[in-house]
Amino acid sequence: MPATQRKVKSDKGSVQIKVSHSRLQLVFTYGGKRRYLSTGYPDSPRYRRVAERKAAIIEEDIDKERFDITLDKYRPQPKFVQDDTAVDLKPSLAELWDGFIEFKRPQCSPSTMYKQYRTFTNYLLALPTHDLDQVPLIMEHCLKKIPPKSCKRFITRLSACCKWAIQAESIGTNPFAGMASIIKIPKGQRGDDDDIYPFSVEERDVILEAFRADSACSKFSQVKHSYYYPFLCFLFKTGCRPSEAIALQWKHIDKDFSRIRFVQAVVESEEGRVCKAGLKTQERREFPCNQSLGKFLREIKPHGCDPDSLLFPSPRTGTWINTGNFQERIWKSVLNKVGIEYRKPYQTRHTFITLALDHGLDAKDVARLVGNSPEVIYKHYAGKKRDLSIPEF
C-alpha cells in the first residue's frame, strides 16, 4: 500500500503515514488533539518500513494506555546516515506548514483558503530554505522579495504555524515569535483608507448612464455593455458586495419588493467558484428597499420567472457573472470612455456607504445595512469626506 494511504488501525484510532515534501510523516489523534510527527525519512521502501514499525509502536502504546505524550519515545535519532551523509531529522517549515494548512482548513471559508493561504503557500515554496535554524536567511529573503504589508502578514502566519506545531508537540520553540513586529510598514501603506476612494454623485450618474446607453460589445463576446446596467445600478443602490449581488435569487426578494435578504455569496475556492451559505461577516442580512430601489427591482424582474433564478445571470452561461472578467473587459473600458479615474467596481460599495453617511444615517445603521461593524464604519468612512470646510467659530 502506498505510504500516503497506509494506516495502522486500533480500537482507539489510527496512525496514518503521509508524504510531506518527500519526507514520511506520522499523523494521528490523541487526547482530542491532532498530532504530526515528522520522521525526517525520505519516501523510499526502506524508510517506509521503518515508519510503519514506528506507527505500530505508537498504536500499541495508545491501545495499552502507555502513550508518551512528549513524543520523545517515537522521535528518530537526531541524525541518520544515508550515503555517508548526515541528514538533519528535525521537521522542516514546509512539513509543519502542510499540517497547519489542514488544521486551518475547517476553520476558514473556501475563499480564504483559496486567496490568502494559497498566496502564503506560494511565498513559502519560494523560500531559499525551509530549515527552522535559518530564520535570518528566510527573513532576509522575505523582506527583499515580498511587499512590506504582505511580508508582515506572511511572517505572522509562519509564527502561527510554529505556535500550532508546539501545541502539536512537533517542535519545542517558535523561531518566528516576535519577528513580524520588526517589519516596518511605510507610512503611506499602513492603513486601508487609501483603498477607499468613492465616486461622487456626479461620477456615479455618469457611469450609470454610460452603461445604460452603451451598445458596444466586448471583443470577447457579442454582449452589449448595457446588459450590465441593472447589475451595476443595484451595486450603487445597495452597497452590497459584488459576491453577494451575483448570488441573489428572486426568492430572496419580498413579493412586494420591500426587502432584500442577503443569505449567500459566490466565492473563489480551491475547487473553483462556489456559492456558499452565509456572508463574509455574518450569516444573513436584511436590506429594506426605498421607493426607487423597489421600483427598480419591479421593472427588472422577468414576468413569470422561477424563484430560484438569479437576478443578474451571466449573459453567456446563465450562471453567476464572472466579476473578474466584468472588471477587466467591460468596467475598465467604460470608465476610460467617459474619462473617469479608474477604480475597482468594489468602490460602488464605498460610494453607497459614504453617501449614506453624508445624508445623515447613523454609522451604526449604515453598518447594519452593509454588513460591517460600526467600528469599521467609524474608522474608515465617518468624517472622511473628500470635500471639507471649516465652520465659523
Short mmCIF file of C-alpha atoms in Angstrom, two decimals:
data_model
loop_
_atom_site.label_atom_id
_atom_site.label_comp_id
_atom_site.label_asym_id
_atom_site.label_seq_id
_atom_site.Cartn_x
_atom_site.Cartn_y
_atom_site.Cartn_z
CA MET A 1 0.00 0.00 0.00
CA PRO A 2 1.39 3.47 -0.85
CA ALA A 3 2.73 5.46 2.07
CA THR A 4 0.12 8.13 1.60
CA GLN A 5 -2.67 5.61 2.25
CA ARG A 6 -1.13 3.26 4.82
CA LYS A 7 -2.87 3.27 8.22
CA VAL A 8 -2.29 1.32 11.41
CA LYS A 9 -5.69 0.73 12.98
CA SER A 10 -6.81 0.13 16.55
CA ASP A 11 -9.90 0.41 18.69
CA LYS A 12 -8.91 3.95 19.69
CA GLY A 13 -7.91 5.43 16.35
CA SER A 14 -5.23 5.10 13.71
CA VAL A 15 -1.79 6.33 12.84
CA GLN A 16 -1.58 7.50 9.26
CA ILE A 17 1.62 7.70 7.26
CA LYS A 18 1.73 10.60 4.83
CA VAL A 19 4.33 12.00 2.48
CA SER A 20 5.11 15.67 3.01
CA HIS A 21 7.74 17.24 0.76
CA SER A 22 9.24 13.81 0.04
CA ARG A 23 9.52 13.01 3.76
CA LEU A 24 7.43 10.49 5.72
CA GLN A 25 5.20 11.92 8.42
CA LEU A 26 3.07 10.21 11.10
CA VAL A 27 -0.36 11.75 11.69
CA PHE A 28 -2.75 10.68 14.44
CA THR A 29 -5.15 11.94 17.10
CA TYR A 30 -4.60 11.52 20.82
CA GLY A 31 -6.36 13.25 23.70
CA GLY A 32 -8.56 15.12 21.26
CA LYS A 33 -5.56 16.76 19.57
CA ARG A 34 -4.32 16.19 16.06
CA ARG A 35 -0.61 15.35 16.21
CA TYR A 36 2.04 15.42 13.50
CA LEU A 37 5.35 13.63 13.96
CA SER A 38 7.95 14.22 11.30
CA THR A 39 10.22 11.24 10.80
CA GLY A 40 12.64 13.02 8.52
CA TYR A 41 12.88 9.81 6.50
CA PRO A 42 12.78 10.00 2.69
CA ASP A 43 9.91 8.26 0.91
CA SER A 44 11.63 5.02 0.00
CA PRO A 45 10.73 1.34 0.59
CA ARG A 46 13.43 1.05 3.26
CA TYR A 47 12.31 4.02 5.33
CA ARG A 48 8.64 3.30 4.72
CA ARG A 49 9.11 0.06 6.61
CA VAL A 50 10.83 1.97 9.42
CA ALA A 51 7.92 4.41 9.56
CA GLU A 52 5.39 1.56 9.63
CA ARG A 53 7.16 -0.01 12.61
CA LYS A 54 7.15 3.35 14.36
CA ALA A 55 3.44 3.76 13.62
CA ALA A 56 2.73 0.31 15.03
CA ILE A 57 4.58 1.17 18.25
CA ILE A 58 2.56 4.35 18.69
CA GLU A 59 -0.67 2.50 18.01
CA GLU A 60 0.16 -0.22 20.52
CA ASP A 61 1.12 2.32 23.18
CA ILE A 62 -2.20 4.13 22.70
CA ASP A 63 -4.08 0.85 22.99
CA LYS A 64 -2.26 -0.13 26.19
CA GLU A 65 -2.51 3.40 27.69
CA ARG A 66 1.24 3.90 27.88
CA PHE A 67 1.49 6.57 25.19
CA ASP A 68 4.37 9.02 25.70
CA ILE A 69 2.71 12.41 25.34
CA THR A 70 6.12 14.08 24.97
CA LEU A 71 6.63 12.02 21.77
CA ASP A 72 10.29 11.62 22.72
CA LYS A 73 9.95 7.85 22.61
CA TYR A 74 8.84 7.97 18.99
CA ARG A 75 11.15 10.64 17.63
CA PRO A 76 14.03 9.46 15.41
CA GLN A 77 17.61 9.87 16.46
CA PRO A 78 18.93 13.39 15.79
CA LYS A 79 20.54 12.25 12.56
CA PHE A 80 20.53 9.25 10.27
CA VAL A 81 23.15 8.39 7.67
CA GLN A 82 22.35 7.94 4.02
CA ASP A 83 25.15 7.55 1.51
CA ASP A 84 27.67 8.55 4.22
CA THR A 85 25.93 11.93 4.63
CA ALA A 86 24.39 13.04 7.92
CA VAL A 87 20.87 14.37 7.44
CA ASP A 88 19.05 16.54 9.99
CA LEU A 89 15.77 14.91 11.04
CA LYS A 90 14.04 17.96 12.51
CA PRO A 91 10.75 18.77 10.77
CA SER A 92 11.08 21.36 8.06
CA LEU A 93 9.00 24.50 7.86
CA ALA A 94 7.31 23.09 4.75
CA GLU A 95 6.26 19.94 6.64
CA LEU A 96 4.85 21.99 9.50
CA TRP A 97 3.03 24.25 7.06
CA ASP A 98 1.29 21.27 5.44
CA GLY A 99 -0.07 20.22 8.83
CA PHE A 100 -1.02 23.78 9.73
CA ILE A 101 -2.99 24.20 6.49
CA GLU A 102 -5.00 21.05 7.21
CA PHE A 103 -5.61 22.33 10.75
CA LYS A 104 -6.89 25.69 9.43
CA ARG A 105 -8.95 24.35 6.54
CA PRO A 106 -12.15 23.52 8.52
CA GLN A 107 -11.95 26.90 10.27
CA CYS A 108 -11.66 29.08 7.15
CA SER A 109 -14.02 29.92 4.33
CA PRO A 110 -13.20 28.43 0.92
CA SER A 111 -12.29 31.88 -0.40
CA THR A 112 -9.85 32.49 2.48
CA MET A 113 -8.11 29.21 1.81
CA TYR A 114 -8.01 29.89 -1.92
CA LYS A 115 -6.94 33.54 -1.87
CA GLN A 116 -4.92 34.03 1.30
CA TYR A 117 -3.41 30.67 2.18
CA ARG A 118 -2.65 29.82 -1.44
CA THR A 119 -0.64 33.05 -1.63
CA PHE A 120 1.17 32.27 1.62
CA THR A 121 1.94 28.76 0.36
CA ASN A 122 3.44 30.21 -2.82
CA TYR A 123 5.60 32.52 -0.69
CA LEU A 124 6.73 29.52 1.36
CA LEU A 125 7.60 27.42 -1.68
CA ALA A 126 9.80 30.25 -2.98
CA LEU A 127 11.88 30.48 0.22
CA PRO A 128 15.60 29.68 -0.17
CA THR A 129 15.39 27.22 2.76
CA HIS A 130 12.80 25.54 4.98
CA ASP A 131 15.31 24.95 7.78
CA LEU A 132 13.94 26.34 11.06
CA ASP A 133 17.51 27.18 12.11
CA GLN A 134 17.81 29.56 9.15
CA VAL A 135 15.20 32.17 10.12
CA PRO A 136 17.56 35.14 9.45
CA LEU A 137 18.02 33.90 5.87
CA ILE A 138 14.25 33.44 5.50
CA MET A 139 13.59 36.94 6.87
CA GLU A 140 16.17 38.49 4.55
CA HIS A 141 14.55 36.81 1.55
CA CYS A 142 11.02 37.87 2.54
CA LEU A 143 11.97 41.50 3.13
CA LYS A 144 13.59 41.66 -0.31
CA LYS A 145 11.01 39.74 -2.33
CA ILE A 146 7.62 40.40 -0.68
CA PRO A 147 5.89 43.82 -0.30
CA PRO A 148 6.05 45.05 3.33
CA LYS A 149 2.37 44.60 4.25
CA SER A 150 2.23 41.16 2.67
CA CYS A 151 5.56 40.23 4.24
CA LYS A 152 4.31 41.15 7.70
CA ARG A 153 1.16 39.05 7.22
CA PHE A 154 3.20 36.11 5.91
CA ILE A 155 5.64 36.12 8.84
CA THR A 156 2.69 36.40 11.22
CA ARG A 157 1.23 33.24 9.65
CA LEU A 158 4.56 31.42 9.90
CA SER A 159 4.67 32.31 13.58
CA ALA A 160 1.11 31.00 13.99
CA CYS A 161 2.16 27.81 12.20
CA CYS A 162 5.06 27.24 14.60
CA LYS A 163 2.87 28.06 17.60
CA TRP A 164 0.44 25.40 16.40
CA ALA A 165 3.35 22.97 15.89
CA ILE A 166 4.42 23.50 19.51
CA GLN A 167 0.91 22.62 20.66
CA ALA A 168 1.01 19.57 18.38
CA GLU A 169 4.34 18.74 20.04
CA SER A 170 6.21 18.67 16.73
CA ILE A 171 8.74 21.35 17.76
CA GLY A 172 9.81 22.89 21.05
CA THR A 173 10.21 26.60 20.26
CA ASN A 174 8.81 29.17 17.85
CA PRO A 175 11.68 30.74 15.87
CA PHE A 176 9.33 33.30 14.30
CA ALA A 177 7.92 34.61 17.59
CA GLY A 178 8.01 38.42 17.51
CA MET A 179 9.64 38.57 14.08
CA ALA A 180 6.65 40.23 12.39
CA SER A 181 6.88 43.19 14.77
CA ILE A 182 10.27 44.21 13.40
CA ILE A 183 8.84 44.67 9.90
CA LYS A 184 8.10 48.36 9.44
CA ILE A 185 5.35 49.36 7.03
CA PRO A 186 5.98 52.61 5.11
CA LYS A 187 3.67 55.34 6.39
CA GLY A 188 1.70 55.59 3.17
CA GLN A 189 0.94 51.86 3.21
CA ARG A 190 -0.12 51.39 6.82
CA GLY A 191 -3.87 51.78 6.57
CA ASP A 192 -6.59 50.62 4.25
CA ASP A 193 -8.02 54.12 3.80
CA ASP A 194 -6.16 54.57 0.50
CA ASP A 195 -8.29 51.70 -0.86
CA ILE A 196 -11.47 53.67 -0.14
CA TYR A 197 -11.95 56.18 -2.95
CA PRO A 198 -15.68 56.55 -3.56
CA PHE A 199 -17.25 58.06 -6.64
CA SER A 200 -19.01 61.38 -6.37
CA VAL A 201 -22.73 61.53 -7.14
CA GLU A 202 -21.89 63.11 -10.49
CA GLU A 203 -19.37 60.37 -11.33
CA ARG A 204 -21.84 57.68 -10.28
CA ASP A 205 -24.55 59.08 -12.52
CA VAL A 206 -22.19 59.45 -15.49
CA ILE A 207 -21.07 55.81 -15.10
CA LEU A 208 -24.62 54.51 -14.88
CA GLU A 209 -25.76 56.49 -17.89
CA ALA A 210 -22.74 55.29 -19.86
CA PHE A 211 -23.61 51.67 -19.12
CA ARG A 212 -27.32 52.20 -19.84
CA ALA A 213 -26.67 53.76 -23.24
CA ASP A 214 -23.56 51.82 -24.29
CA SER A 215 -24.33 49.50 -27.21
CA ALA A 216 -20.70 48.48 -27.64
CA CYS A 217 -19.79 44.82 -27.24
CA SER A 218 -16.83 43.26 -25.54
CA LYS A 219 -14.32 41.84 -28.01
CA PHE A 220 -14.72 38.53 -26.17
CA SER A 221 -18.48 38.28 -26.80
CA GLN A 222 -21.41 39.89 -28.60
CA VAL A 223 -22.99 41.03 -25.34
CA LYS A 224 -23.61 44.76 -25.13
CA HIS A 225 -22.18 46.68 -22.21
CA SER A 226 -25.70 47.88 -21.44
CA TYR A 227 -26.59 44.34 -20.35
CA TYR A 228 -24.71 45.01 -17.11
CA TYR A 229 -26.54 48.27 -16.30
CA PRO A 230 -29.04 46.63 -13.85
CA PHE A 231 -26.23 44.80 -12.06
CA LEU A 232 -24.17 47.96 -11.64
CA CYS A 233 -27.21 50.03 -10.67
CA PHE A 234 -28.02 47.50 -7.94
CA LEU A 235 -24.48 47.72 -6.56
CA PHE A 236 -24.69 51.51 -6.30
CA LYS A 237 -28.19 51.40 -4.77
CA THR A 238 -27.45 48.81 -2.06
CA GLY A 239 -23.73 48.98 -1.31
CA CYS A 240 -23.63 45.18 -1.22
CA ARG A 241 -20.53 43.22 -2.11
CA PRO A 242 -20.42 42.05 -5.75
CA SER A 243 -20.11 38.47 -4.48
CA GLU A 244 -23.47 38.90 -2.72
CA ALA A 245 -25.20 40.51 -5.71
CA ILE A 246 -24.31 37.78 -8.20
CA ALA A 247 -25.60 35.11 -5.78
CA LEU A 248 -29.02 36.74 -5.32
CA GLN A 249 -32.09 34.80 -6.44
CA TRP A 250 -35.61 36.18 -6.85
CA LYS A 251 -36.79 34.16 -3.87
CA HIS A 252 -34.60 36.43 -1.74
CA ILE A 253 -36.71 39.47 -2.72
CA ASP A 254 -40.03 40.03 -0.92
CA LYS A 255 -43.04 39.82 -3.21
CA ASP A 256 -43.90 43.46 -2.56
CA PHE A 257 -40.28 44.47 -3.31
CA SER A 258 -39.91 45.98 0.16
CA ARG A 259 -36.98 43.92 1.40
CA ILE A 260 -33.90 42.02 0.19
CA ARG A 261 -32.44 39.09 2.12
CA PHE A 262 -28.72 38.55 1.56
CA VAL A 263 -28.04 34.97 2.66
CA GLN A 264 -25.29 33.66 0.36
CA ALA A 265 -22.28 34.69 -1.70
CA VAL A 266 -20.27 33.37 -4.63
CA VAL A 267 -16.61 32.92 -3.71
CA GLU A 268 -13.45 31.53 -5.23
CA SER A 269 -12.29 28.25 -3.74
CA GLU A 270 -9.72 25.57 -4.48
CA GLU A 271 -12.43 23.78 -6.47
CA GLY A 272 -13.36 26.90 -8.45
CA ARG A 273 -16.27 29.28 -7.90
CA VAL A 274 -18.85 28.07 -5.39
CA CYS A 275 -21.97 29.56 -3.81
CA LYS A 276 -21.70 29.32 -0.05
CA ALA A 277 -24.36 29.89 2.59
CA GLY A 278 -23.68 32.91 4.76
CA LEU A 279 -21.88 36.18 4.09
CA LYS A 280 -18.38 37.45 4.74
CA THR A 281 -19.03 38.77 8.25
CA GLN A 282 -22.47 37.41 9.15
CA GLU A 283 -24.94 34.61 8.45
CA ARG A 284 -27.55 36.82 6.77
CA ARG A 285 -28.55 40.45 6.32
CA GLU A 286 -31.85 42.13 5.55
CA PHE A 287 -31.90 45.27 3.44
CA PRO A 288 -35.04 47.47 3.34
CA CYS A 289 -35.86 48.84 -0.11
CA ASN A 290 -36.64 52.51 -0.53
CA GLN A 291 -39.11 53.61 -3.17
CA SER A 292 -36.63 53.91 -6.03
CA LEU A 293 -34.98 50.54 -5.31
CA GLY A 294 -38.37 48.81 -5.07
CA LYS A 295 -39.40 50.34 -8.41
CA PHE A 296 -36.08 49.29 -9.97
CA LEU A 297 -36.50 45.66 -8.85
CA ARG A 298 -40.09 45.55 -10.07
CA GLU A 299 -39.00 46.75 -13.50
CA ILE A 300 -36.14 44.28 -13.99
CA LYS A 301 -37.97 41.18 -12.77
CA PRO A 302 -38.88 38.95 -15.72
CA HIS A 303 -42.54 38.01 -15.94
CA GLY A 304 -43.22 34.56 -14.51
CA CYS A 305 -39.58 33.92 -13.60
CA ASP A 306 -38.57 30.95 -11.48
CA PRO A 307 -37.99 31.97 -7.81
CA ASP A 308 -34.66 30.14 -7.94
CA SER A 309 -33.42 32.13 -10.94
CA LEU A 310 -30.66 34.69 -10.50
CA LEU A 311 -31.30 38.42 -10.51
CA PHE A 312 -28.14 39.02 -12.52
CA PRO A 313 -27.21 35.93 -14.56
CA SER A 314 -24.21 35.78 -16.84
CA PRO A 315 -25.34 36.61 -20.39
CA ARG A 316 -23.39 33.71 -21.84
CA THR A 317 -23.92 30.88 -19.36
CA GLY A 318 -26.93 31.93 -17.31
CA THR A 319 -24.97 31.21 -14.15
CA TRP A 320 -23.01 33.62 -11.95
CA ILE A 321 -21.43 36.68 -13.52
CA ASN A 322 -17.65 36.42 -13.58
CA THR A 323 -16.80 39.64 -11.76
CA GLY A 324 -13.13 39.39 -12.73
CA ASN A 325 -13.98 39.30 -16.43
CA PHE A 326 -16.52 42.09 -15.95
CA GLN A 327 -13.88 44.28 -14.34
CA GLU A 328 -11.17 43.64 -16.92
CA ARG A 329 -13.22 43.53 -20.12
CA ILE A 330 -16.10 45.92 -19.57
CA TRP A 331 -15.75 48.13 -16.47
CA LYS A 332 -12.31 49.44 -17.46
CA SER A 333 -13.46 50.14 -20.99
CA VAL A 334 -16.50 52.20 -19.93
CA LEU A 335 -14.61 54.25 -17.32
CA ASN A 336 -11.91 55.00 -19.86
CA LYS A 337 -14.54 56.07 -22.41
CA VAL A 338 -16.17 58.60 -20.05
CA GLY A 339 -12.84 59.85 -18.69
CA ILE A 340 -13.35 58.90 -15.02
CA GLU A 341 -10.31 57.92 -12.97
CA TYR A 342 -10.11 54.14 -12.73
CA ARG A 343 -11.24 52.48 -9.53
CA LYS A 344 -12.39 48.92 -8.94
CA PRO A 345 -16.10 48.06 -9.06
CA TYR A 346 -15.93 47.45 -5.30
CA GLN A 347 -15.88 51.25 -4.96
CA THR A 348 -19.64 51.12 -5.59
CA ARG A 349 -19.89 49.80 -2.02
CA HIS A 350 -17.67 52.57 -0.65
CA THR A 351 -19.76 55.11 -2.58
CA PHE A 352 -23.02 53.90 -1.04
CA ILE A 353 -21.57 53.96 2.49
CA THR A 354 -20.11 57.45 2.05
CA LEU A 355 -23.33 58.87 0.61
CA ALA A 356 -25.43 57.24 3.34
CA LEU A 357 -23.30 58.93 5.99
CA ASP A 358 -23.37 62.24 4.12
CA HIS A 359 -27.18 62.10 4.14
CA GLY A 360 -27.37 61.73 7.90
CA LEU A 361 -27.65 57.99 8.51
CA ASP A 362 -26.03 56.94 11.76
CA ALA A 363 -22.85 54.89 11.38
CA LYS A 364 -24.39 52.02 13.37
CA ASP A 365 -27.35 51.89 10.97
CA VAL A 366 -25.10 52.01 7.92
CA ALA A 367 -23.10 49.13 9.39
CA ARG A 368 -26.29 47.05 9.64
CA LEU A 369 -27.23 47.84 6.04
CA VAL A 370 -23.91 46.80 4.51
CA GLY A 371 -22.72 44.06 6.88
CA ASN A 372 -19.79 45.83 8.52
CA SER A 373 -19.15 46.58 12.16
CA PRO A 374 -19.78 50.14 13.44
CA GLU A 375 -16.07 50.27 14.30
CA VAL A 376 -15.15 49.77 10.63
CA ILE A 377 -17.58 52.47 9.54
CA TYR A 378 -16.28 54.94 12.12
CA LYS A 379 -12.65 54.17 11.35
CA HIS A 380 -12.70 54.15 7.57
CA TYR A 381 -15.65 56.26 6.49
CA ALA A 382 -17.18 58.56 9.12
CA GLY A 383 -15.66 62.02 8.98
CA LYS A 384 -13.52 61.26 5.92
CA LYS A 385 -15.34 63.36 3.34
CA ARG A 386 -13.42 64.32 0.24
CA ASP A 387 -14.57 67.95 0.46
CA LEU A 388 -14.14 69.57 3.89
CA SER A 389 -15.00 73.06 5.04
CA ILE A 390 -14.21 74.80 8.31
CA PRO A 391 -17.25 76.21 10.14
CA GLU A 392 -17.17 79.71 11.66
CA PHE A 393 -16.26 79.60 15.34
#
